[in-house]
Short mmCIF file of C-alpha atoms and ligand atoms in Angstrom, two decimals:
data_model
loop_
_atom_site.label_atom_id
_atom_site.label_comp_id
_atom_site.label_asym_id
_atom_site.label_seq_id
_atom_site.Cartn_x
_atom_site.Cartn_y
_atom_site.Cartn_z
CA UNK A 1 -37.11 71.77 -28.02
CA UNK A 2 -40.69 71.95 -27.38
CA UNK A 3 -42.75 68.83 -29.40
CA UNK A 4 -44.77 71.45 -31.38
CA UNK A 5 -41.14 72.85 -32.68
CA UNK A 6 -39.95 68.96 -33.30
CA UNK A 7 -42.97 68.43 -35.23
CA UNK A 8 -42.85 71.76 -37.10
CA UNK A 9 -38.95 71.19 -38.26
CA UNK A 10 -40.07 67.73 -39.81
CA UNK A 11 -43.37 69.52 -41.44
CA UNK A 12 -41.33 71.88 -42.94
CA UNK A 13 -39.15 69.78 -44.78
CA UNK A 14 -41.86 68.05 -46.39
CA UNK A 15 -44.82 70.15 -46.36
CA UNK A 16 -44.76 73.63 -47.51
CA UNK A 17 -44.63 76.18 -44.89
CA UNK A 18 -44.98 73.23 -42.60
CA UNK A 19 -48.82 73.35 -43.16
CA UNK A 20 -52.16 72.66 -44.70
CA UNK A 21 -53.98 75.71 -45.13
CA UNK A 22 -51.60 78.97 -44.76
CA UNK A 23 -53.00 80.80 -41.56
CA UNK A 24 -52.25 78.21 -39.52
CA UNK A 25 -48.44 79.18 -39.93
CA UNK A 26 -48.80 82.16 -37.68
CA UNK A 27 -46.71 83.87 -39.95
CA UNK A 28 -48.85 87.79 -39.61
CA UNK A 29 -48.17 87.77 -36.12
CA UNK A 30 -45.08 86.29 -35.80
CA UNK A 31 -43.62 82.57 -34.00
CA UNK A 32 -44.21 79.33 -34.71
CA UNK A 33 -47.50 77.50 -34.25
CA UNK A 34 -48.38 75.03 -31.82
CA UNK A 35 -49.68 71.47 -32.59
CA UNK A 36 -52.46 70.11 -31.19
CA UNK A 37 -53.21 66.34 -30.32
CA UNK A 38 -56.62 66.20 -28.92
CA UNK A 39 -59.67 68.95 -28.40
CA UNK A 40 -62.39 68.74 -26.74
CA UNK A 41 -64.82 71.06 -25.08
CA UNK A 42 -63.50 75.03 -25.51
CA UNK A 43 -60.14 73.35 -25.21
CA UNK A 44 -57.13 72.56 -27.38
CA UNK A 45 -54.64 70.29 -25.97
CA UNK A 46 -51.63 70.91 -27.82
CA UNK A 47 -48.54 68.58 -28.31
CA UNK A 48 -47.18 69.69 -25.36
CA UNK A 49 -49.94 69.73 -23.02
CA UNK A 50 -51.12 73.09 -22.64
CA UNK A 51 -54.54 73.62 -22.25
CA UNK A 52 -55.86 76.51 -24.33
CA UNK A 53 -59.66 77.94 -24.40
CA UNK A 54 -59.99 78.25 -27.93
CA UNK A 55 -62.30 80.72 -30.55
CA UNK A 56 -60.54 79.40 -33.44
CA UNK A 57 -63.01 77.08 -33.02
CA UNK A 58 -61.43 75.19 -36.15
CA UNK A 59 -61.83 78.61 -38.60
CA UNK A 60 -65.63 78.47 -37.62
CA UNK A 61 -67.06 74.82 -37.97
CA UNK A 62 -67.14 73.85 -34.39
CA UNK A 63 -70.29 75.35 -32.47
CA UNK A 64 -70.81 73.17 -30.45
CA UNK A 65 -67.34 72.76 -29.31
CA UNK A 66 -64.87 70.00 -30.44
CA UNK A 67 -65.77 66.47 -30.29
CA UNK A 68 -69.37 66.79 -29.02
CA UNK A 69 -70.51 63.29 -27.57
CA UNK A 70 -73.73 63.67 -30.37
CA UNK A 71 -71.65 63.97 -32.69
CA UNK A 72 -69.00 61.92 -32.23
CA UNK A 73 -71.70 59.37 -31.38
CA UNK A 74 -73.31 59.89 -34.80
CA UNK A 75 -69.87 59.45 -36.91
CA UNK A 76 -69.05 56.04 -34.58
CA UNK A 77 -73.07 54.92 -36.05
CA UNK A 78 -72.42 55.98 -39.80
CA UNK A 79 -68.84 54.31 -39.51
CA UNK A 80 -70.53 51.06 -38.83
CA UNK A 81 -72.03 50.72 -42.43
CA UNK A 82 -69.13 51.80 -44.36
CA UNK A 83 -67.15 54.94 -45.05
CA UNK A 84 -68.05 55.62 -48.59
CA UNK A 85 -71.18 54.01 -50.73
CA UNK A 86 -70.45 56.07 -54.14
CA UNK A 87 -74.05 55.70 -54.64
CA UNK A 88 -77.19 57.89 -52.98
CA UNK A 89 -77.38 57.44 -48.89
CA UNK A 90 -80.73 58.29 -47.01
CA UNK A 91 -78.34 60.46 -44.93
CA UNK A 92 -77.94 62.96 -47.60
CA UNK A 93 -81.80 63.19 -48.22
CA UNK A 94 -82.33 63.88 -44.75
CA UNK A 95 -79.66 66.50 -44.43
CA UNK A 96 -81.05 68.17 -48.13
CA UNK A 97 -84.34 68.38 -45.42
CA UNK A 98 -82.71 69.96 -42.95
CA UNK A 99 -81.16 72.69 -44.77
CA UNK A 100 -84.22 73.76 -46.95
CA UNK A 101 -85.57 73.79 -43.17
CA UNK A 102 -83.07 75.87 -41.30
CA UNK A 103 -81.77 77.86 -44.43
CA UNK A 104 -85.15 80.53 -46.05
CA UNK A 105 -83.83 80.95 -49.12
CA UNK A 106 -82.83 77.30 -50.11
CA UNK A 107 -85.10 75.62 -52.11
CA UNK A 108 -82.56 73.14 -53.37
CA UNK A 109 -79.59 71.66 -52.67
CA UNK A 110 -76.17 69.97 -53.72
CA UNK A 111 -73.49 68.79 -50.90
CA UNK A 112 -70.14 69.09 -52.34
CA UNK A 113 -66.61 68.99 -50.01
CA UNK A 114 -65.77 72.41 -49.18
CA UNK A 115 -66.51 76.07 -49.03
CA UNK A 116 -64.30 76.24 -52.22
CA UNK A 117 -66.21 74.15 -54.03
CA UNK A 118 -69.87 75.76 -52.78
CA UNK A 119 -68.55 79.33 -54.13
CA UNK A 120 -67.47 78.04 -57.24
CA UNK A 121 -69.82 75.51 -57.91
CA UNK A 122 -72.54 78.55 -56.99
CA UNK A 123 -70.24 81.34 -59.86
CA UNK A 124 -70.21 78.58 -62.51
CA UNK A 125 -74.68 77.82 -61.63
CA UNK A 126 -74.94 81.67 -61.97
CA UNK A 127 -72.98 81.97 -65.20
CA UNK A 128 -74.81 78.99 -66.72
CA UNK A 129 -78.07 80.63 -65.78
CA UNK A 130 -77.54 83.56 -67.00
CA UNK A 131 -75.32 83.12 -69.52
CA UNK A 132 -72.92 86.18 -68.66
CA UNK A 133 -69.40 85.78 -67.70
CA UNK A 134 -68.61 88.63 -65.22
CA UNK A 135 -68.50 88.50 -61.58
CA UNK A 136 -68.67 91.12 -58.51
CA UNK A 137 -67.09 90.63 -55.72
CA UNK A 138 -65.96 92.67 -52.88
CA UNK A 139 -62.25 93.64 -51.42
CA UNK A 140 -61.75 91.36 -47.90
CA UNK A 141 -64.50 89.11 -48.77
CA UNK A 142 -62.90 85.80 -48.96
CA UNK A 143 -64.86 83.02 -51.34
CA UNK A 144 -62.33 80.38 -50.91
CA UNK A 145 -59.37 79.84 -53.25
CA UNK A 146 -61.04 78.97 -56.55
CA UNK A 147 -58.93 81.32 -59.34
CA UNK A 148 -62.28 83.64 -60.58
CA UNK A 149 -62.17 84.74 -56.73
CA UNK A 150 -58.32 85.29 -55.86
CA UNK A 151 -58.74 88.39 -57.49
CA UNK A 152 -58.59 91.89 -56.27
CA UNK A 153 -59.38 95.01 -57.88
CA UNK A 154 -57.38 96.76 -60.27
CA UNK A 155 -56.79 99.68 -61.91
CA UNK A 156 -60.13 99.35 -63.86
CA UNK A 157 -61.38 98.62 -60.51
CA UNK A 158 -65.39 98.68 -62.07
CA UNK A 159 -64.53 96.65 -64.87
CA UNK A 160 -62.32 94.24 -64.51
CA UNK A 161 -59.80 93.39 -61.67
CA UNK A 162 -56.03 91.96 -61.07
CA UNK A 163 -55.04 88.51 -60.48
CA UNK A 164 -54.42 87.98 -56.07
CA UNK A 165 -52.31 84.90 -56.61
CA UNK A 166 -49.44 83.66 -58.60
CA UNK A 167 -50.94 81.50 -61.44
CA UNK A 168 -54.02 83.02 -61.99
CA UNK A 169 -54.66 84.09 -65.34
CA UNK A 170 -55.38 87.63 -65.94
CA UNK A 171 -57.68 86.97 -68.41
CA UNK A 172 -60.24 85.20 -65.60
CA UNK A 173 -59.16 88.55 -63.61
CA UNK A 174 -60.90 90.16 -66.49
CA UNK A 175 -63.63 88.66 -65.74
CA UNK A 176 -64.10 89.79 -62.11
CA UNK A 177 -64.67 93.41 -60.69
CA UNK A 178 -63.61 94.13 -57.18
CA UNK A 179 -65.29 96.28 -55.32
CA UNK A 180 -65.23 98.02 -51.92
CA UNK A 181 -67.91 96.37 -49.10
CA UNK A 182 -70.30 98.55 -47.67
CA UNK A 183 -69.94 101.46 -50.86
CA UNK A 184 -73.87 101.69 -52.80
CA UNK A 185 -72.56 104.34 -55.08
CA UNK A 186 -69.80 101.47 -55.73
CA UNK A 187 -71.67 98.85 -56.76
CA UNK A 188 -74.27 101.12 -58.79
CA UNK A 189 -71.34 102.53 -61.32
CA UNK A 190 -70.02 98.81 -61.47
CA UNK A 191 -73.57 97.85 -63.01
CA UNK A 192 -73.32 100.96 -65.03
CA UNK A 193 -70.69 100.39 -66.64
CA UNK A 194 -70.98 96.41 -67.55
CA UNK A 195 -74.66 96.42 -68.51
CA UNK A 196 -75.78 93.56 -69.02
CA UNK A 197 -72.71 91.37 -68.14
CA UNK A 198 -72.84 90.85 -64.15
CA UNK A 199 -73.52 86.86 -64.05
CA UNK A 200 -73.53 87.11 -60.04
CA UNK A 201 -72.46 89.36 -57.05
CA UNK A 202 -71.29 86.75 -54.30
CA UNK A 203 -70.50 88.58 -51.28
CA UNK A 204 -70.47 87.56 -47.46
CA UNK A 205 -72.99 89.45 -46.10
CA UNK A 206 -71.15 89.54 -42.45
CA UNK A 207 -68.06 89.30 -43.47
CA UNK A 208 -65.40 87.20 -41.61
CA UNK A 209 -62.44 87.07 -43.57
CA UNK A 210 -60.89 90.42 -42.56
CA UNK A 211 -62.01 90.37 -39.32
CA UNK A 212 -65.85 90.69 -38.56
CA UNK A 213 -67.66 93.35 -40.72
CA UNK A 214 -71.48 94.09 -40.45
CA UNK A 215 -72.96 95.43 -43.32
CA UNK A 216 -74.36 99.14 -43.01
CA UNK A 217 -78.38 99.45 -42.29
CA UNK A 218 -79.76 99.19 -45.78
CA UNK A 219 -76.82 97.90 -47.73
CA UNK A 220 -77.91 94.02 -48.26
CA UNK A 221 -81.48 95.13 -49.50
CA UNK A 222 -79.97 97.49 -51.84
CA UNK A 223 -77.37 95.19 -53.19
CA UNK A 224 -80.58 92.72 -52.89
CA UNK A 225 -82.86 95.49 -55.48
CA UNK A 226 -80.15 96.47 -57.78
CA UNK A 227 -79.16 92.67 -58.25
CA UNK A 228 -82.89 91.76 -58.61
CA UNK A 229 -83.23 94.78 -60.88
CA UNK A 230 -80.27 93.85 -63.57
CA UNK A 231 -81.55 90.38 -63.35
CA UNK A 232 -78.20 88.97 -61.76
CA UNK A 233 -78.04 86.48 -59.42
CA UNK A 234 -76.86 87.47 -55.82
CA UNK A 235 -75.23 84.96 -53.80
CA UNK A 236 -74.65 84.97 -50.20
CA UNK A 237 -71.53 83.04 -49.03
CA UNK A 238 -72.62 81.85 -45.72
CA UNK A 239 -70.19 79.49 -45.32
CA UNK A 240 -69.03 80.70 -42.31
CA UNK A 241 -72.04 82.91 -41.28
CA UNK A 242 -74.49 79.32 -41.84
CA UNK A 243 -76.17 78.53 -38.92
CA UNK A 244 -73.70 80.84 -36.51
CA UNK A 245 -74.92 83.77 -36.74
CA UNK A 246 -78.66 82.40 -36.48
CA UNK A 247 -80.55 78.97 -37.42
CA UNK A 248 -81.01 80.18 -41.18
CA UNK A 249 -77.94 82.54 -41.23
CA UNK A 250 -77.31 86.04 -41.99
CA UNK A 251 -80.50 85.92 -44.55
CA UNK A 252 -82.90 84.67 -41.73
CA UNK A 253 -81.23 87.65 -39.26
CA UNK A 254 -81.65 90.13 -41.89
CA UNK A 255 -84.88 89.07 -43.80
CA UNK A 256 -83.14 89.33 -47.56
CA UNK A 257 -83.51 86.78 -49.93
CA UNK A 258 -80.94 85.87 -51.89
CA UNK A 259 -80.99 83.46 -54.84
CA UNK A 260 -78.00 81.32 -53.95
CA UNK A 261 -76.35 80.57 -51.09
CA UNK A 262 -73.02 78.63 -50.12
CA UNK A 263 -72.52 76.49 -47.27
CA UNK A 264 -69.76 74.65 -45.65
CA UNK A 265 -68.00 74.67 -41.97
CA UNK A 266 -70.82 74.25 -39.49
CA UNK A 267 -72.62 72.00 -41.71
CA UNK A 268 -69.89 69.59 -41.76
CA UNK A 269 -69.85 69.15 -37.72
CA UNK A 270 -66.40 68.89 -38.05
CA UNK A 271 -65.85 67.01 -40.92
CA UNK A 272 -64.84 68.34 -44.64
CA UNK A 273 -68.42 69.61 -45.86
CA UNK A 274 -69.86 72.26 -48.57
CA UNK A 275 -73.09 73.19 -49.99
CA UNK A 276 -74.96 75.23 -52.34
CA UNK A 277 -78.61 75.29 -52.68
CA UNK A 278 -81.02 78.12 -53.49
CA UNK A 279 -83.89 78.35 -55.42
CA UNK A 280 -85.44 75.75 -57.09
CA UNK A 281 -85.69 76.84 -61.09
CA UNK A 282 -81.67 77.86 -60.98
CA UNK A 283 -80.70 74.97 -58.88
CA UNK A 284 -82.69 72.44 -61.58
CA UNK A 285 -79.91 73.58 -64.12
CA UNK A 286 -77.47 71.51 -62.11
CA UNK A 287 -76.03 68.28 -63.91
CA UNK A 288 -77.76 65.30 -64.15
CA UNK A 289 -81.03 67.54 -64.61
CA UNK A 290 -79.27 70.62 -66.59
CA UNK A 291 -75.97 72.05 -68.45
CA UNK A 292 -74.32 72.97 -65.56
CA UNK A 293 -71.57 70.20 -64.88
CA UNK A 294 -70.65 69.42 -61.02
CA UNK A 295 -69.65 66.28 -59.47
CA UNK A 296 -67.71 64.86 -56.51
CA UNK A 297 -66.57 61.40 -55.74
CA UNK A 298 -66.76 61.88 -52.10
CA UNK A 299 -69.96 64.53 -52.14
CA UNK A 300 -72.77 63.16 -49.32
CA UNK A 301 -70.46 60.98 -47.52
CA UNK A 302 -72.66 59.09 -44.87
CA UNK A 303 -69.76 59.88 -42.37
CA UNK A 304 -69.68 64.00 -42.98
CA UNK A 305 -73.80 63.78 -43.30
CA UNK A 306 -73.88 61.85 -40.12
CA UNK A 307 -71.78 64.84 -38.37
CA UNK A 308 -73.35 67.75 -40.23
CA UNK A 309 -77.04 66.54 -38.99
CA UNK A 310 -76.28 65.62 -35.33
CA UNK A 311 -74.73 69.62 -35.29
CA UNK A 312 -77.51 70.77 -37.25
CA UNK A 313 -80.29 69.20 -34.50
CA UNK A 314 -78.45 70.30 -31.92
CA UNK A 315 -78.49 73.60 -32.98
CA UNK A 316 -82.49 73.58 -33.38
CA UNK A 317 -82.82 71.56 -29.99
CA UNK A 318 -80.80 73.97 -28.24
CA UNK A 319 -81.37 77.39 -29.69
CA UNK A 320 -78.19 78.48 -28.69
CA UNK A 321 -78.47 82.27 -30.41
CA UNK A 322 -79.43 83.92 -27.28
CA UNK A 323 -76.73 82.86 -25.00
CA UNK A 324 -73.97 82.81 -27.41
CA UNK A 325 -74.45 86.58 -28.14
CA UNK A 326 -74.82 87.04 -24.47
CA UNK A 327 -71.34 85.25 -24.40
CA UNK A 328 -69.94 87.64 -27.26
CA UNK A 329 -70.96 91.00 -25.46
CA UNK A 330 -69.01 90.07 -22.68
CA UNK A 331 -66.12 89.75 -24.22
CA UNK A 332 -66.36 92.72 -26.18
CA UNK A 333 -66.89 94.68 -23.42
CA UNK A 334 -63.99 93.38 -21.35
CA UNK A 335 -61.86 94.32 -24.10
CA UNK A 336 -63.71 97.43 -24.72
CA UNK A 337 -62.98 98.50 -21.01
CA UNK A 338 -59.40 97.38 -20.91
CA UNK A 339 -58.64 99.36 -24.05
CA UNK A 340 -59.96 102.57 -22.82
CA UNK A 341 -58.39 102.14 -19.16
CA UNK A 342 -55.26 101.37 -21.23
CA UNK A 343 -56.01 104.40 -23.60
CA UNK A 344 -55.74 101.87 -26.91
CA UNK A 345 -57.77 102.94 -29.32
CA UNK A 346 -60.02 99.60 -30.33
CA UNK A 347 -63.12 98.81 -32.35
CA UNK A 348 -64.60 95.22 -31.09
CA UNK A 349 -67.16 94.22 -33.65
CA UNK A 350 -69.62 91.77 -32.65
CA UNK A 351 -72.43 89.74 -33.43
CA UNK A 352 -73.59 86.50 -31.73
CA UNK A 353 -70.75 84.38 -31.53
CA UNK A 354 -68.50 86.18 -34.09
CA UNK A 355 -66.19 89.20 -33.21
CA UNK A 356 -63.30 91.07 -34.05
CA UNK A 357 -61.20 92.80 -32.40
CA UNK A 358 -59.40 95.74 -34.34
CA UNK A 359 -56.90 97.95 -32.91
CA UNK A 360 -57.50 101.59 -34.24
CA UNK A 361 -59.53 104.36 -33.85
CA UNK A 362 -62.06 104.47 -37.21
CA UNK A 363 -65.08 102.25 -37.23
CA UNK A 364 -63.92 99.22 -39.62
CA UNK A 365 -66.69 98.80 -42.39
CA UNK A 366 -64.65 97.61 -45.47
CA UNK A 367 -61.14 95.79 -46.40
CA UNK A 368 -59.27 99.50 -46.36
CA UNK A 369 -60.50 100.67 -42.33
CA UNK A 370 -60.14 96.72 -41.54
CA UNK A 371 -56.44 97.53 -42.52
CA UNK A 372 -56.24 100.42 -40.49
CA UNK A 373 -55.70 98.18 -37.37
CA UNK A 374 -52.55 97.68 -36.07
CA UNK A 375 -51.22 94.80 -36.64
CA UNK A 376 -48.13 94.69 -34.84
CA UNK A 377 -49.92 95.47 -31.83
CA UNK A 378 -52.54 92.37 -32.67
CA UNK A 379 -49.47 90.26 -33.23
CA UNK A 380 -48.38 91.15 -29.31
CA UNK A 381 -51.55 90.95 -27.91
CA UNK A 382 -51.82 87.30 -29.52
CA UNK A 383 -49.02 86.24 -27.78
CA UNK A 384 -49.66 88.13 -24.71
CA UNK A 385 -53.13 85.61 -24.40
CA UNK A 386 -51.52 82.57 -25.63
CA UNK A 387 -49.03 82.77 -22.83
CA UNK A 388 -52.10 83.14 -20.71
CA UNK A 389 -53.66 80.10 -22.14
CA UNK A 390 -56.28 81.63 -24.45
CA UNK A 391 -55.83 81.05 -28.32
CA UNK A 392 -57.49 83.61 -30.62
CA UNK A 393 -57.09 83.52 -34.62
CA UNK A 394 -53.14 84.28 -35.65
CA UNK A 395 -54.01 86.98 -37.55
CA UNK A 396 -55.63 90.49 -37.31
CA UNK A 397 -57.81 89.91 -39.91
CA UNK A 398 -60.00 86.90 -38.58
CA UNK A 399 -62.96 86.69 -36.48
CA UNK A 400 -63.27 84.58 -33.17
CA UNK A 401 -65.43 82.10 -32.79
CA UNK A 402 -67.82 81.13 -29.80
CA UNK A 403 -68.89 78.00 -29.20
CA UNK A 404 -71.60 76.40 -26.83
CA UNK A 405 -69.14 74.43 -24.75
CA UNK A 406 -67.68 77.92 -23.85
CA UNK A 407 -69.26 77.55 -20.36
CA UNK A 408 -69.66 80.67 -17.73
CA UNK A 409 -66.78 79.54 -16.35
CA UNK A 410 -64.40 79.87 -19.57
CA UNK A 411 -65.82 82.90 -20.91
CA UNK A 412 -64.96 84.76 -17.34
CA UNK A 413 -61.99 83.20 -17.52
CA UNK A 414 -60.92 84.34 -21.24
CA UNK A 415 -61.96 88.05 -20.18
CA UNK A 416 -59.49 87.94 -17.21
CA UNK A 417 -56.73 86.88 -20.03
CA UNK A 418 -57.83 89.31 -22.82
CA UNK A 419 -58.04 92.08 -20.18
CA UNK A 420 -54.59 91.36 -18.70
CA UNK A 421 -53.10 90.70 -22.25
CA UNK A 422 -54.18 94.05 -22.71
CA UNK A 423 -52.92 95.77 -19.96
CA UNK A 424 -49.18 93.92 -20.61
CA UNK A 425 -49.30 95.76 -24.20
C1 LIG B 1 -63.90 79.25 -45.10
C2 LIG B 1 -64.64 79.98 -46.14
C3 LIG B 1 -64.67 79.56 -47.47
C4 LIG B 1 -63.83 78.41 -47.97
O1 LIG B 1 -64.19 77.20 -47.38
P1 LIG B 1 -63.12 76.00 -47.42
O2 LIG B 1 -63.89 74.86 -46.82
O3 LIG B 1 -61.96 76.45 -46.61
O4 LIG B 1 -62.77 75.77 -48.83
C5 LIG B 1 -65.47 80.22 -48.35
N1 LIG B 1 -66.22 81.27 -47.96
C6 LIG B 1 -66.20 81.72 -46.70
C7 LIG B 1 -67.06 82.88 -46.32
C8 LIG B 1 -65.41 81.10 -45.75
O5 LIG B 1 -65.37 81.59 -44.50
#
C-alpha cells in the first residue's frame, strides 16, 4: 500500500471524507487522492515521491509558485516578533496600502481569514447599507460556503431560490435569487420583479468555480448600469481572479467599477487570508466606525500580512501578466491541437494564467453549457496526466492555475503530457 493510501485509511476514520475542504477527495473523477509532503517550485512532492508539475497551484493562491524564497523569507522575519499581537500591526497598514494601490476600486479595506468570510462579510456591508435583504447571485458562481450563498435557483428562479446544502434554511433561500451568468434579459426581469429589494449582486466576474468562464463583451458594464441604476450594490468576488488575472484584477482588465470587492487566495501568499474593501462611504459603515458588526480574532496576522505583501511586491516588481498568458496560450493550444487530431470535441477557455478545459462541442458561457462537458471523459484524462506526472484540478469544473515558477521548461513539458493524455483517451 502506497503511503498516500496509508495516510488516507487513517484520515478517513477520523476526518470526514478523509479531508479538509471536499475537492480534494477526488471523488468527480474517481480514485483516491495523493498526499503531498513538500512543494516547491511548479512541483508537488507527494508522500510517495512523485514529482508532479502542478496548476492546482493550491485552488489559486500560489502565483508565484510554492514556497517562494521572498516569501518564505518574509514569514521566517514576521515569525521572529511573535505569531499573533491581537492588537493593530504596521504590517496590516502597509498591506491596506498595497491593496487600495493594486486594486481601482478599493478605497477601503478590512482583512478578515478567508474568501468565506470576504463574501459574507461584503452581503451583510451591502444589506446594512442599503437596508434590503435580497441577494443576486448567479448559477456556478461559487462565493464560498456561507448559507445566503449555498443556494441555487428554484422554481421561482427570479424571486427567490432553493437551499444547495443540507442545513440551510429555506427561509435565507428566500432571500436569494439565482440566476443564469452571462443572461441580460435575466438579470433585468430579476430587478423587475423585486423592485426595490436587491441589497447586492455579487458575482465573479471571470468565473472559476465551474471551470473558467469569461463574461460576454458588454455583460459586466450592463450588470455594472442596471446595478448602479436600482441603487444596489455590485460586488465583484475576486477572490480568485485578485491579482491573477492582472495587478488590480478582473476590474482593472475590464475598466468596471464595482462598489465592493472580495479578496482572499493570492493575497494570503500562501497563508489563510481574506479581504473586502471598496469604496470609502460604504466601507465607513463597518464596526468600530458603523452598524455593520465584523470581527476576527486572528484578522491581520503579522505572519499572513508578511506573506500576502512579499507576493503582492513581487507581483508589481515582476509584472508577470505578459508571460503568464503567453504560458496559458500554449497550453491551450496543445490541447486544442490534440483534440482535433484526436477528433474530441473541446472548448479550452483561457485567460492569463487561468483556463479550462471542457470536453464538448458548445462554447461554455454559463453553469448549464459548463455542464455540457463530459465528465467521464475529464475524469480519464485526469488520470491519464497524473500517471504522466502532471496534476490538474480533480474535477471538470475547476480552472488551472499558472504560476511564475512554471519555467519554459515545465510548460513544454506539461504540453507533451496533456497532448499524450489526450491521445491515450
Ligand atoms: C475560493 C473562493 C472563495 C472562498 O474562499 P475560501 O478561502 O475557500 O473560503 C470565494 N470566492 C471565490 C471566487 C473563490 O474562488
Amino acid at each position: 500500500m502506497s503511503v498516500s493510501d496509508q495516510l488516507f485509511t487513517r484520515a478517513k476514520q477520523l476526518i470526514p471524507g478523509g479531508v479538509n475542504s471536499p475537492v480534494r477527495a477526488f471523488r468527480s473523477v474517481g480514485g483516491t487522492p495523493f498526499f503531498v509532503k513538500a512543494a516547491r517550485g511548479a512541483t508537488l512532492v507527494t508522500a510517495d515521491d512523485r514529482e508532479l508539475i502542478d496548476f492546482v497551484c493550491t485552488w489559486g493562491p500560489a502565483i508565484h509558485g510554492h514556497n517562494h524564497p521572498r516569501i518564505k523569507a518574509a514569514i521566517a522575519t514576521a515569525l521572529e516578533h511573535g505569531t499573533s499581537f491581537g492588537t493593530p500591526n504596521p504590517y496590516e497598514v502597509e498591506m491596506a496600502e498595497l491593496i487600495v494601490k493594486f486594486v481601482p476600486s478599493i478605497q477601503k479595506v478590512r482583512m478578515c481569514n478567508s474568501g468565506t468570510e470576504a463574501t459574507m462579510s461584503a452581503i451583510r456591508l451591502a444589506r446594512g447599507y442599503t437596508k434590503r435583504d435580497k441577494i443576486i447571485k448567479f448559477s456556478g458562481c461559487y462565493h464560498g460556503h456561507s448559507d445566503s450563498l449555498l443556494i441555487k435557483a428554484g422554481s421561482g428562479a427570479l424571486t427567490h431560490g432553493h437551499p444547495d446544502s443540507a442545513g440551510v434554511p429555506a427561509s435565507f433561500a428566500a432571500e436569494t435569487v439565482v440566476l443564469p451568468f452571462n443572461d441580460r434579459g435575466a438579470l433585468a426581469a430579476a430587478f423587475a420583479a423585486n423592485q426595490g429589494q436587491i441589497a447586492c449582486v455579487i458575482l465573479e466576474a471571470y468565473c472559476g468555480n465551474v471551470g473558467f468562464i469569461m463574461p460576454d463583451p458588454g455583460y459586466l458594464a450592463f450588470v455594472r448600469a442596471l446595478t448602479a441604476k436600482h441603487g444596489t450594490v455590485l460586488i465583484f468576488d475576486e477572490v480568485m481572479t485578485g491579482f491573477r488575472i492582472a495587478k488590480g484584477g478582473v476590474q482593472e482588465r475590464e475598466k468596471i467599477t464595482p462598489d465592493l470587492t472580495c479578496l482572499g487566495k493570492i493575497i494570503g501568499g500562501g497563508l489563510p487570508v481574506g479581504a473586502f474593501g471598496g469604496r470609502a462611504d460604504i466601507m465607513d459603515l463597518v464596526a468600530p466606525l458603523g452598524p455593520v458588526y465584523q470581527a476576527g480574532t486572528l484578522s491581520g496576522n503579522p505572519l499572513a500580512m508578511a506573506a500576502g505583501i512579499a507576493g503582492l511586491q513581487l507581483l508589481e516588481e515582476l509584472n508577470p501578466y505578459p508571460r503568464l498568458d503567453e504560458l496559458g496560450r500554449q497550453l491551450r493550444d496543445a490541447v486544442l491541437a490534440a483534440c482535433r487530431a484526436k477528433g474530441i470535441p473541446v472548448q479550452v477557455p483561457q485567460c492569463g494564467s487561468m483556463f479550462s478545459i471542457f470536453f464538448t462541442p458548445t462554447p461554455v458561457r454559463d453553469y448549464a453549457t459548463a455542464l455540457n462537458g463530459d465528465a467521464k471523459l475529464f475524469g480519464r484524462f485526469f488520470h491519464a496526466c497524473l500517471a504522466r506526472g502532471v496534476y490538474l484540478a480533480p474535477s471538470a469544473y475547476e480552472a488551472g492555475f499558472i504560476s511564475t515558477a512554471h519555467d519554459g521548461a515545465a510548460i513544454a513539458k506539461a504540453c507533451d503530457v496533456l497532448a499524450e493524455s489526450i491521445r491515450s483517451l
